[in-house]
Coordinates of C-alpha atoms in Angstrom, one line a residue:
M20 CA 54.3 22.6 -57.1
S21 CA 53.2 19.9 -54.4
D22 CA 55.8 17.9 -52.5
G23 CA 53.2 15.1 -52.0
R24 CA 52.5 15.9 -48.4
L25 CA 49.0 16.9 -47.1
P26 CA 48.6 20.5 -46.0
V27 CA 49.3 21.0 -42.3
R28 CA 45.6 21.6 -41.4
R29 CA 44.5 18.3 -43.1
R30 CA 47.3 16.3 -41.4
W31 CA 46.4 17.9 -38.1
M32 CA 42.7 17.0 -38.6
R33 CA 43.5 13.4 -39.5
W34 CA 45.7 13.1 -36.5
V35 CA 42.9 14.4 -34.2
I36 CA 40.3 12.2 -35.8
G37 CA 42.7 9.2 -35.3
V38 CA 43.2 10.0 -31.7
I39 CA 39.5 10.4 -31.1
L40 CA 38.7 7.1 -32.8
T41 CA 41.4 5.4 -30.8
L42 CA 40.1 6.8 -27.6
L43 CA 36.6 5.8 -28.5
V44 CA 37.6 2.3 -29.3
L45 CA 39.5 2.1 -26.0
A46 CA 36.6 3.6 -24.1
L47 CA 34.2 1.1 -25.7
G48 CA 36.5 -1.7 -24.8
W49 CA 36.8 -0.3 -21.3
V50 CA 33.1 -0.1 -20.6
T51 CA 32.5 -3.4 -22.3
V52 CA 34.9 -5.3 -20.1
R53 CA 33.7 -3.4 -17.0
G54 CA 30.1 -3.9 -18.0
I55 CA 30.5 -7.6 -18.4
G56 CA 32.2 -7.7 -15.0
A57 CA 29.4 -5.6 -13.4
V58 CA 26.6 -7.7 -14.8
T59 CA 28.3 -10.9 -13.6
D60 CA 28.6 -9.4 -10.1
L61 CA 25.0 -8.3 -10.1
Q62 CA 23.9 -11.7 -11.3
Q63 CA 25.8 -13.2 -8.4
V64 CA 24.2 -10.7 -6.0
A65 CA 20.7 -11.8 -7.2
S66 CA 21.5 -15.5 -6.8
S67 CA 23.0 -15.0 -3.3
S68 CA 20.1 -12.8 -2.3
S69 CA 17.6 -15.6 -2.9
E70 CA 19.8 -18.0 -0.9
L71 CA 20.0 -15.3 1.9
K72 CA 16.2 -15.0 2.1
A73 CA 15.9 -18.8 2.5
A74 CA 18.7 -18.9 5.1
I75 CA 17.0 -16.1 7.2
A76 CA 13.7 -17.9 6.9
D77 CA 15.3 -21.1 8.2
G78 CA 17.0 -19.3 11.0
D79 CA 20.5 -20.2 9.8
L80 CA 22.4 -17.1 10.7
D81 CA 25.8 -18.5 10.1
E82 CA 24.9 -19.2 6.4
A83 CA 23.2 -15.8 6.3
A84 CA 26.4 -14.0 7.5
S85 CA 28.5 -15.9 4.9
L86 CA 26.0 -15.0 2.1
S87 CA 25.9 -11.4 3.3
A88 CA 29.6 -11.1 3.0
S89 CA 29.5 -12.5 -0.6
I90 CA 26.7 -10.1 -1.5
A91 CA 28.6 -7.1 -0.1
H92 CA 31.8 -8.1 -2.1
H93 CA 30.0 -8.5 -5.4
A94 CA 27.8 -5.4 -4.9
G95 CA 30.9 -3.3 -4.1
S96 CA 32.7 -4.7 -7.2
A97 CA 29.7 -3.8 -9.4
H98 CA 29.6 -0.3 -8.0
D99 CA 33.3 0.2 -8.5
L100 CA 33.1 -1.0 -12.1
T101 CA 30.3 1.4 -13.0
S102 CA 31.3 4.5 -11.2
D103 CA 34.4 5.8 -13.0
P104 CA 34.3 8.9 -15.3
V105 CA 34.4 6.9 -18.5
W106 CA 31.3 5.0 -17.6
H107 CA 29.5 8.1 -16.5
A108 CA 30.5 9.9 -19.7
F109 CA 28.7 7.2 -21.7
G110 CA 25.6 8.1 -19.8
F111 CA 25.3 11.2 -21.9
I112 CA 25.1 9.4 -25.3
P113 CA 21.7 9.7 -26.9
W114 CA 19.5 6.5 -26.7
L115 CA 22.3 4.3 -25.2
G116 CA 23.1 6.7 -22.3
P117 CA 20.1 5.8 -20.0
N118 CA 21.2 2.2 -20.1
F119 CA 24.6 3.0 -18.7
T120 CA 23.1 5.4 -16.1
A121 CA 20.6 2.7 -15.0
V122 CA 23.3 0.0 -14.6
S123 CA 25.4 2.5 -12.6
E124 CA 22.5 3.5 -10.3
V125 CA 21.4 -0.2 -9.8
A126 CA 24.9 -1.1 -8.7
E127 CA 25.1 1.9 -6.4
I128 CA 21.7 1.0 -4.8
V129 CA 22.7 -2.7 -4.3
D130 CA 26.1 -1.6 -2.8
D131 CA 24.4 0.7 -0.3
V132 CA 21.8 -1.9 0.7
A133 CA 24.4 -4.6 1.0
T134 CA 26.8 -2.5 3.1
D135 CA 24.4 -0.4 5.3
A136 CA 21.2 -2.5 5.5
L137 CA 22.1 -6.2 5.5
V138 CA 24.5 -6.0 8.5
P139 CA 22.0 -4.2 10.8
V140 CA 19.2 -6.6 9.8
L141 CA 21.4 -9.6 10.6
D142 CA 22.4 -7.9 13.9
A143 CA 18.7 -7.6 14.7
A144 CA 18.1 -11.3 13.8
E145 CA 20.8 -12.4 16.2
E146 CA 19.0 -10.5 19.1
L147 CA 15.5 -11.9 18.3
D148 CA 14.6 -15.6 18.3
L149 CA 13.5 -16.2 14.7
A150 CA 11.7 -19.3 15.7
S151 CA 9.3 -17.6 18.1
L152 CA 9.6 -13.8 17.4
G153 CA 9.2 -13.3 21.1
F154 CA 5.9 -15.3 21.5
S155 CA 5.8 -17.4 24.6
G156 CA 2.7 -18.8 26.3
G157 CA 0.4 -16.3 24.8
A158 CA 2.6 -13.4 25.7
I159 CA 5.3 -11.5 23.8
D160 CA 8.7 -11.0 25.2
L161 CA 9.2 -7.3 24.6
A162 CA 12.9 -6.9 25.7
P163 CA 14.4 -8.1 22.4
F164 CA 12.4 -5.5 20.4
T165 CA 14.0 -2.7 22.4
A166 CA 17.4 -4.2 21.8
I167 CA 17.0 -4.4 18.0
E168 CA 15.4 -1.0 17.4
P169 CA 18.7 0.9 16.7
S170 CA 19.9 -1.7 14.1
L171 CA 16.6 -1.7 12.4
A172 CA 16.5 2.1 12.3
D173 CA 19.7 2.2 10.4
A174 CA 18.6 -0.5 8.0
S175 CA 15.2 1.2 7.5
A176 CA 16.8 4.5 6.7
T177 CA 19.1 2.9 4.1
L178 CA 16.3 1.0 2.4
T179 CA 14.0 4.1 2.3
A180 CA 16.7 6.1 0.6
A181 CA 17.4 3.2 -1.8
E182 CA 13.7 2.9 -2.6
S183 CA 13.6 6.7 -3.5
Q184 CA 16.7 6.3 -5.7
A185 CA 15.3 3.2 -7.4
L186 CA 12.0 5.0 -8.1
R187 CA 13.9 7.8 -9.9
I188 CA 15.5 5.4 -12.4
D189 CA 13.8 5.8 -15.8
A190 CA 13.2 2.1 -16.6
D191 CA 11.1 3.1 -19.7
G192 CA 14.1 4.7 -21.3
T193 CA 16.2 1.5 -21.2
L194 CA 16.4 -1.6 -23.3
P195 CA 13.7 -4.2 -22.5
P196 CA 15.9 -6.7 -20.6
L197 CA 17.4 -4.0 -18.5
A198 CA 14.0 -2.3 -17.9
D199 CA 12.7 -5.6 -16.6
A200 CA 15.7 -6.0 -14.3
V201 CA 15.3 -2.4 -13.0
R202 CA 11.6 -3.0 -12.3
E203 CA 12.4 -6.3 -10.5
M204 CA 15.1 -4.6 -8.4
R205 CA 12.7 -1.7 -7.6
T206 CA 10.0 -4.1 -6.5
T207 CA 12.5 -6.0 -4.3
V208 CA 13.8 -2.9 -2.7
T209 CA 10.3 -1.6 -2.1
Q210 CA 9.3 -4.9 -0.5
A211 CA 12.4 -4.9 1.7
A212 CA 11.9 -1.2 2.7
T213 CA 8.3 -2.0 3.6
V214 CA 9.1 -5.1 5.7
V215 CA 12.1 -3.6 7.5
G216 CA 10.3 -0.4 8.0
S217 CA 7.4 -2.3 9.6
L218 CA 9.8 -4.3 11.7
H219 CA 11.5 -1.1 12.9
G220 CA 8.1 0.5 13.6
A221 CA 7.2 -2.7 15.6
A222 CA 10.5 -2.6 17.5
A223 CA 10.0 1.1 18.4
L224 CA 6.3 0.8 19.2
L225 CA 5.5 -2.7 20.5
P226 CA 7.1 -2.4 24.0
S227 CA 5.1 0.6 25.0
M228 CA 2.0 -0.2 23.1
L229 CA 1.8 -3.7 24.5
G230 CA 2.0 -2.5 28.1
A231 CA 5.7 -2.7 29.0
E232 CA 5.3 0.6 30.8
G233 CA 1.7 0.1 32.0
P234 CA -1.6 -1.4 30.9
R235 CA -3.2 -0.3 27.6
N236 CA -6.7 -0.6 26.2
Y237 CA -7.4 -0.7 22.5
V238 CA -10.7 -0.7 20.6
I239 CA -10.7 -3.0 17.7
A240 CA -13.2 -2.1 14.9
M241 CA -14.0 -4.9 12.4
Q242 CA -15.0 -3.6 9.0
N243 CA -17.3 -5.5 6.6
N244 CA -16.2 -5.0 3.0
S245 CA -19.6 -6.1 1.6
E246 CA -20.8 -2.6 2.6
L247 CA -17.9 -0.4 1.6
R248 CA -16.5 2.6 3.5
S249 CA -13.4 4.6 2.6
S250 CA -11.1 2.6 4.7
G251 CA -12.6 -0.8 3.9
G252 CA -16.1 -1.3 5.2
I253 CA -18.9 -0.5 7.6
I254 CA -18.0 -1.2 11.2
G255 CA -19.8 -4.5 11.8
A256 CA -18.4 -5.5 15.2
I257 CA -16.4 -3.8 17.9
A258 CA -14.4 -5.1 20.8
L259 CA -11.9 -4.0 23.5
L260 CA -8.4 -5.5 23.8
H261 CA -6.3 -5.2 27.0
A262 CA -2.4 -5.3 26.8
E263 CA -0.2 -5.6 29.8
G264 CA 3.4 -6.8 30.0
G265 CA 3.3 -8.2 26.4
R266 CA 0.1 -10.3 27.1
I267 CA -3.0 -9.5 25.0
S268 CA -6.5 -10.4 26.0
L269 CA -10.0 -9.9 24.5
V270 CA -12.0 -8.4 27.4
Q271 CA -15.2 -7.1 25.9
Q272 CA -17.2 -7.4 22.7
A273 CA -20.1 -5.2 21.6
S274 CA -22.5 -4.8 18.7
T275 CA -23.1 -1.7 16.7
M276 CA -26.6 -1.8 18.1
D277 CA -25.0 -0.8 21.4
F278 CA -24.2 2.6 19.8
P279 CA -27.4 4.4 18.8
P280 CA -27.1 7.5 16.5
L281 CA -26.1 10.6 18.3
D282 CA -28.5 13.6 18.3
E283 CA -25.6 15.9 18.0
A284 CA -22.7 14.9 15.7
L285 CA -19.2 14.7 16.9
P286 CA -16.9 17.4 15.4
L287 CA -15.8 16.6 11.8
S288 CA -13.4 18.2 9.3
E289 CA -14.8 20.4 6.5
S290 CA -13.8 17.9 3.9
T291 CA -15.6 15.0 5.7
T292 CA -18.8 17.1 6.0
A293 CA -18.6 18.2 2.4
L294 CA -18.4 14.5 1.2
F295 CA -20.5 12.7 3.8
E296 CA -22.5 15.4 5.6
D297 CA -22.6 14.7 9.4
R298 CA -23.2 11.0 9.2
P299 CA -19.7 9.9 10.3
G300 CA -20.2 12.1 13.4
R301 CA -23.6 10.6 14.3
Y302 CA -23.4 6.9 13.3
L303 CA -20.6 4.6 14.5
Q304 CA -21.0 2.5 11.4
N305 CA -20.1 5.4 9.2
I306 CA -17.0 6.7 10.9
T307 CA -14.8 4.7 8.6
S308 CA -16.2 6.7 5.7
I309 CA -13.6 9.3 6.8
P310 CA -10.6 8.8 4.4
D311 CA -8.0 9.9 7.0
F312 CA -7.8 7.4 9.9
T313 CA -6.1 9.9 12.1
E314 CA -9.4 11.8 12.1
A315 CA -11.6 8.7 12.2
A316 CA -9.9 6.8 15.0
P317 CA -10.3 9.4 17.8
L318 CA -14.1 9.4 17.0
I319 CA -14.3 5.6 17.4
A320 CA -12.4 5.9 20.7
A321 CA -14.8 8.7 21.8
R322 CA -17.9 6.6 21.0
W323 CA -16.5 3.7 23.1
Q324 CA -15.6 5.9 26.0
Q325 CA -19.1 7.6 25.9
R326 CA -20.8 4.2 25.9
F327 CA -18.8 2.1 28.3
G328 CA -16.6 4.7 30.2
T329 CA -13.4 2.7 29.6
P330 CA -10.4 4.9 28.8
V331 CA -9.0 4.1 25.3
D332 CA -5.3 4.2 24.5
G333 CA -5.7 3.4 20.8
V334 CA -7.8 2.1 17.9
I335 CA -7.2 -0.8 15.5
A336 CA -9.3 -1.2 12.4
V337 CA -9.2 -4.4 10.4
D338 CA -11.3 -5.7 7.6
S339 CA -12.9 -9.1 6.9
V340 CA -10.6 -10.1 4.1
M341 CA -7.5 -10.2 6.4
T342 CA -9.1 -13.3 8.0
K343 CA -8.1 -15.4 5.0
H344 CA -4.5 -14.5 5.5
L345 CA -4.7 -15.4 9.2
L346 CA -6.6 -18.7 8.6
A347 CA -3.9 -19.7 6.2
V348 CA -1.6 -19.7 9.3
T349 CA -3.9 -20.9 12.1
G350 CA -5.9 -23.5 10.1
P351 CA -9.7 -24.0 10.0
L352 CA -12.0 -22.5 12.7
T353 CA -15.6 -23.3 13.7
F354 CA -18.1 -20.7 14.7
G355 CA -21.9 -20.9 14.7
P356 CA -22.9 -23.4 12.0
F357 CA -19.8 -22.8 9.9
T358 CA -16.4 -24.3 9.6
A359 CA -14.1 -21.8 7.8
D360 CA -10.7 -22.0 6.2
A361 CA -8.6 -19.7 4.2
D362 CA -10.5 -20.5 1.0
N363 CA -14.1 -20.0 2.2
V364 CA -13.9 -17.6 5.2
V365 CA -14.5 -14.5 3.1
S366 CA -17.5 -16.0 1.4
I367 CA -18.9 -17.1 4.7
L368 CA -18.5 -13.8 6.5
L369 CA -19.5 -11.6 3.7
S370 CA -22.2 -13.6 1.9
E371 CA -23.2 -17.0 3.1
I372 CA -24.0 -15.9 6.6
Y373 CA -26.8 -13.7 5.4
A374 CA -28.5 -16.5 3.6
T375 CA -28.0 -19.1 6.3
V376 CA -28.7 -16.8 9.3
P377 CA -31.4 -14.2 8.5
D378 CA -31.6 -12.7 12.0
P379 CA -29.2 -9.7 12.2
A380 CA -28.9 -10.2 16.0
V381 CA -27.8 -13.8 15.6
Q382 CA -25.4 -12.7 12.8
D383 CA -23.8 -10.4 15.3
Q384 CA -23.4 -13.2 17.8
I385 CA -21.7 -15.4 15.1
F386 CA -19.4 -12.5 14.1
A387 CA -18.4 -12.2 17.7
Q388 CA -17.7 -15.9 18.0
A389 CA -15.6 -15.7 14.8
A390 CA -13.6 -12.8 16.1
S391 CA -13.0 -14.5 19.5
S392 CA -12.0 -17.8 17.9
L393 CA -9.7 -16.1 15.4
F394 CA -8.1 -14.0 18.1
G395 CA -7.4 -16.9 20.4
S396 CA -6.1 -19.1 17.6
A397 CA -3.8 -16.4 16.3
L398 CA -2.2 -15.9 19.7
S399 CA -1.8 -19.6 20.6
G400 CA -2.1 -21.8 17.5
G401 CA -0.1 -20.2 14.7
D402 CA 3.5 -20.2 13.6
P403 CA 4.8 -16.8 14.8
K404 CA 6.8 -16.1 11.6
K405 CA 3.9 -17.0 9.4
L406 CA 1.6 -15.0 11.5
V407 CA 3.8 -11.9 11.2
G408 CA 3.9 -12.5 7.4
A409 CA 0.1 -12.7 7.3
L410 CA -0.2 -9.4 9.2
A411 CA 2.4 -7.8 7.0
T412 CA 0.5 -8.9 3.9
S413 CA -2.8 -7.5 5.3
A414 CA -1.1 -4.2 6.2
E415 CA 0.4 -3.9 2.7
E416 CA -3.1 -4.3 1.3
G417 CA -4.4 -1.5 3.6
R418 CA -6.5 -3.9 5.7
I419 CA -5.0 -2.9 9.1
R420 CA -5.0 0.6 10.5
I421 CA -3.7 1.7 13.9
W422 CA -4.0 4.9 15.9
S423 CA -2.4 5.7 19.3
A424 CA -3.6 8.3 21.7
Y425 CA 0.0 8.9 22.7
E426 CA 1.5 11.6 20.6
D427 CA 5.0 10.2 20.2
E428 CA 3.6 6.8 19.1
E429 CA 1.1 8.4 16.8
K430 CA 3.9 10.4 15.0
L431 CA 5.5 7.1 14.0
L432 CA 2.2 5.4 13.1
A433 CA 0.9 8.4 11.0
V434 CA 3.8 8.2 8.5
S435 CA 3.6 4.5 8.1
T436 CA 1.3 2.2 6.1
L437 CA -0.5 1.2 9.3
G438 CA -1.4 4.8 10.2
G439 CA -4.1 5.2 7.5
A440 CA -3.4 8.9 7.0
L441 CA -3.9 10.5 3.6
P442 CA -1.0 9.8 1.3
V443 CA 1.8 12.3 0.8
D444 CA 3.4 13.0 -2.6
D445 CA 7.2 12.7 -2.5
T446 CA 9.3 10.8 -5.1
T447 CA 6.0 9.1 -6.1
T448 CA 2.7 10.9 -6.9
R449 CA -0.4 9.4 -5.4
V450 CA -4.0 9.5 -6.7
G451 CA -6.9 7.9 -5.0
V452 CA -10.3 6.2 -5.3
L453 CA -12.7 6.0 -2.4
L454 CA -15.9 3.9 -2.5
N455 CA -18.7 4.3 0.0
D456 CA -21.9 2.3 -0.2
T457 CA -25.3 4.0 0.2
T458 CA -27.4 1.0 -0.8
G459 CA -28.1 0.2 2.8
G460 CA -27.3 -3.5 2.3
K461 CA -24.4 -5.8 1.6
M462 CA -24.3 -5.6 -2.2
D463 CA -20.6 -4.7 -2.5
Y464 CA -19.9 -8.5 -2.4
Y465 CA -21.0 -8.4 -6.0
A466 CA -19.1 -5.3 -7.0
D467 CA -15.9 -5.0 -9.1
A468 CA -13.6 -2.1 -9.9
A469 CA -11.0 -1.3 -12.5
I470 CA -8.8 1.8 -12.2
S471 CA -6.4 3.2 -14.8
T472 CA -4.1 6.2 -14.8
S473 CA -2.6 8.1 -17.7
V474 CA 0.0 10.9 -17.5
G475 CA 1.4 13.3 -20.0
V476 CA 0.8 16.8 -21.4
C477 CA -2.5 18.1 -22.9
D478 CA -2.8 21.6 -24.3
G479 CA 0.6 22.4 -22.8
E480 CA -0.5 21.4 -19.3
P481 CA 0.9 18.5 -17.3
T482 CA -2.0 16.1 -17.0
T483 CA -2.9 13.1 -14.8
R484 CA -6.0 11.2 -15.8
V485 CA -7.7 8.8 -13.3
R486 CA -10.4 6.5 -14.7
V487 CA -12.6 4.3 -12.6
T488 CA -15.0 1.7 -13.9
W489 CA -17.5 0.5 -11.3
T490 CA -19.6 -2.6 -12.0
N491 CA -22.6 -4.3 -10.3
S492 CA -21.8 -7.9 -11.3
V493 CA -24.9 -9.5 -9.8
T494 CA -27.4 -10.9 -12.3
A495 CA -31.1 -10.1 -12.1
E496 CA -31.7 -13.8 -11.3
E497 CA -29.1 -13.8 -8.5
A498 CA -30.6 -10.5 -7.2
G499 CA -34.0 -12.1 -6.9
S500 CA -32.7 -14.8 -4.5
L501 CA -30.9 -12.4 -2.1
T502 CA -32.4 -11.5 1.3
P503 CA -33.6 -7.9 2.0
Y504 CA -30.8 -7.6 4.5
V505 CA -28.3 -8.0 1.5
T506 CA -30.2 -5.9 -1.0
G507 CA -31.3 -3.2 1.4
G508 CA -34.9 -4.1 0.5
G509 CA -35.5 -0.7 -1.0
F510 CA -35.5 0.9 2.4
Y511 CA -33.1 3.7 1.3
G512 CA -34.8 4.2 -2.1
V513 CA -32.5 1.8 -4.0
P514 CA -34.4 -1.0 -5.9
P515 CA -33.5 -4.5 -4.6
G516 CA -30.5 -5.8 -6.6
S517 CA -29.3 -2.3 -7.6
L518 CA -26.1 -0.9 -6.1
R519 CA -25.7 2.7 -5.0
T520 CA -22.2 4.1 -4.3
L521 CA -20.4 7.3 -3.7
V522 CA -17.4 7.1 -6.0
T523 CA -14.7 9.7 -5.0
V524 CA -11.6 10.4 -7.0
Y525 CA -8.8 12.6 -5.7
G526 CA -5.7 13.8 -7.7
P527 CA -2.1 14.7 -7.0
E528 CA -1.3 17.3 -4.4
G529 CA -1.8 20.8 -5.9
A530 CA -3.5 19.7 -9.1
I531 CA -7.0 20.8 -10.1
P532 CA -9.7 19.0 -12.2
S533 CA -9.8 20.2 -15.8
R534 CA -12.3 17.6 -17.1
I535 CA -14.9 15.5 -15.2
D536 CA -17.2 13.1 -16.9
R537 CA -19.2 9.9 -16.4
D538 CA -19.6 7.7 -19.4
G539 CA -18.7 10.7 -21.6
D540 CA -21.3 13.0 -20.1
E541 CA -21.1 15.8 -17.5
E542 CA -23.2 15.5 -14.4
P543 CA -23.4 17.3 -11.0
V544 CA -20.6 16.3 -8.6
Q545 CA -19.6 17.1 -5.1
T546 CA -16.1 18.4 -4.6
A547 CA -13.9 18.8 -1.5
L548 CA -10.3 19.4 -0.5
L549 CA -8.5 16.5 1.2
G550 CA -5.5 18.4 2.4
E551 CA -3.9 19.7 -0.8
R552 CA -5.9 17.3 -3.0
T553 CA -9.1 18.0 -4.9
A554 CA -11.6 15.2 -4.5
V555 CA -14.5 14.8 -7.0
Q556 CA -17.4 12.6 -5.9
H557 CA -20.2 11.0 -8.0
D558 CA -23.4 9.5 -6.7
V559 CA -23.8 6.3 -8.8
E560 CA -26.7 3.8 -9.0
L561 CA -26.3 0.7 -11.0
A562 CA -28.9 -2.0 -11.8
P563 CA -27.9 -5.6 -12.0
G564 CA -25.2 -6.1 -14.6
E565 CA -24.7 -2.4 -15.2
S566 CA -21.3 -0.6 -15.2
T567 CA -20.2 3.0 -15.3
T568 CA -16.9 4.8 -16.0
I569 CA -15.8 8.0 -14.3
T570 CA -13.0 10.0 -15.8
V571 CA -11.2 12.9 -14.1
D572 CA -8.3 14.9 -15.6
Y573 CA -6.1 16.8 -13.2
T574 CA -3.7 19.5 -14.5
G575 CA -1.2 21.9 -13.2
Q576 CA 1.1 21.5 -10.2
G577 CA 1.7 17.8 -9.3
A578 CA 0.1 16.4 -12.4
G579 CA 1.8 14.6 -15.3
E580 CA 4.4 12.7 -13.1
R581 CA 5.4 9.3 -14.6
L582 CA 5.7 7.7 -11.2
T583 CA 2.1 7.8 -10.2
E584 CA 0.6 5.3 -7.7
V585 CA -3.1 4.5 -7.0
V586 CA -4.4 4.4 -3.5
H587 CA -7.9 2.9 -3.1
T588 CA -10.5 1.5 -0.7
P589 CA -9.6 -2.1 0.1
L590 CA -12.1 -4.3 -1.7
I591 CA -13.0 -7.9 -1.4
T592 CA -11.4 -8.5 -4.8
D593 CA -8.4 -6.3 -5.6
P594 CA -9.3 -3.9 -8.5
D595 CA -7.6 -4.3 -11.9
I596 CA -5.1 -1.3 -11.9
T597 CA -3.5 -0.4 -15.3
R598 CA -1.4 2.3 -16.9
D599 CA -2.8 3.6 -20.2
E600 CA -1.6 6.0 -22.8
L601 CA -2.9 9.5 -22.4
R602 CA -5.1 10.6 -25.3
C603 CA -6.1 14.2 -24.9
A604 CA -9.7 15.1 -25.1
S605 CA -10.8 17.3 -28.0

């Protein structure tokens, strides 16, 4: 006979369920309230960060210090609100969990940056005159750079760590609004890490490299992107810079005709020889075919020293496209029959000059005039802050490479964007596309590239696919109006108007090619090892209007990583780079 009460076990289960539901409701309320507070704090950080950027640009350090304190307060608050055990526990909930984890990680990154990077950067700003950045009368005051180096070192280390943490956040696993915010934060941190890292590198290197401890000589090689080489273009002009006590001067200019081919090639790596035979070791113009600037630059220095006898302390390679960034700061320049500005200088240097001035010797003279005018104007006629910004943009695009003959300096350069070394896979996997012209003309002004990557698993193997579409966009009618100097005139066996290119694709470190095709068909290819990367090279010839697509699948170690970045030869027009869904081949 029942007394109307539930059995003990059922009462106990109801009690437990009630407690769990109560705790869940409380926890939901807890994370909701704290989440609203954290989002509000992060929104305030974003707003203040925009104001901080403007204040620093205006040189208003008092306002910058006030904004920095506000950012640090709100960033610390957001971090505190999203770092307790209850919040972390919600990170394990299926589907919703990644959103909680992402918010927590964003708050932690912002707090670290605000606490450990903003203050050192502002300390550095106080030491350096933001209005002049050390420029005075054509010289650079090097003492402030030595003073700010320790502060920038701390900030750079913090931002580099923050960038690595930001790249590990799985934005694709979060809700769309949060995914967009994560990507925006990631881009901002990467940009800040790049800028501050470059400033730290400059502070560490500029004093010695610009002659604070004794005079230096640098060969500057100017690359022409209308005839592509791995690092940008064929060397079209070459000059010698002298630096002493922060003052830089252009002391000698030369033509590539001053450097006849060598009977015996300079020593080359096995990978360079496999891809390009001994041409980079014999022809000055082809040295920039070498993908690794730490190998190419010493050869450029050796050629100059052999020809002129001047000791060389370093090599700087720049390409023609960076001139548009510089002219946006300096204003128009006149050289030869041309007046160039930021909008037309690339067209003049890489196309119009060949139609207007058919004599290659006169072209070289005009290129020399352009280089001299631009150099002089940059040192004396441009706003220093804008000039540094133009150089930073050029470096980010891979259009400036620097090598030092001094081991301690080269160690810093080699690991930076400016060093031009082969990339290293760390938190991000890199794949690459190199383009080297063999037309013997200047037809790459009319070439376009599109590059896509796809990652995933095929047949149980982690897979990274790299697909390159290379197009000769010149029409048959346009080709008929081009000079033999531009088309190559058939001298190297390429019909006028056609484009011949060595297209090289390399994969992640440790991965091996499992599928190689061109337009769906297999054809003979050249392979080589670039460090731990396997490179696959096609020899492609395209008639006017033709296009071809090369696909390489890499599998095994290093492949299949979601965070995959494309490194490529700097082109006149940046290639269209996309991320596609991986569809496994049958």
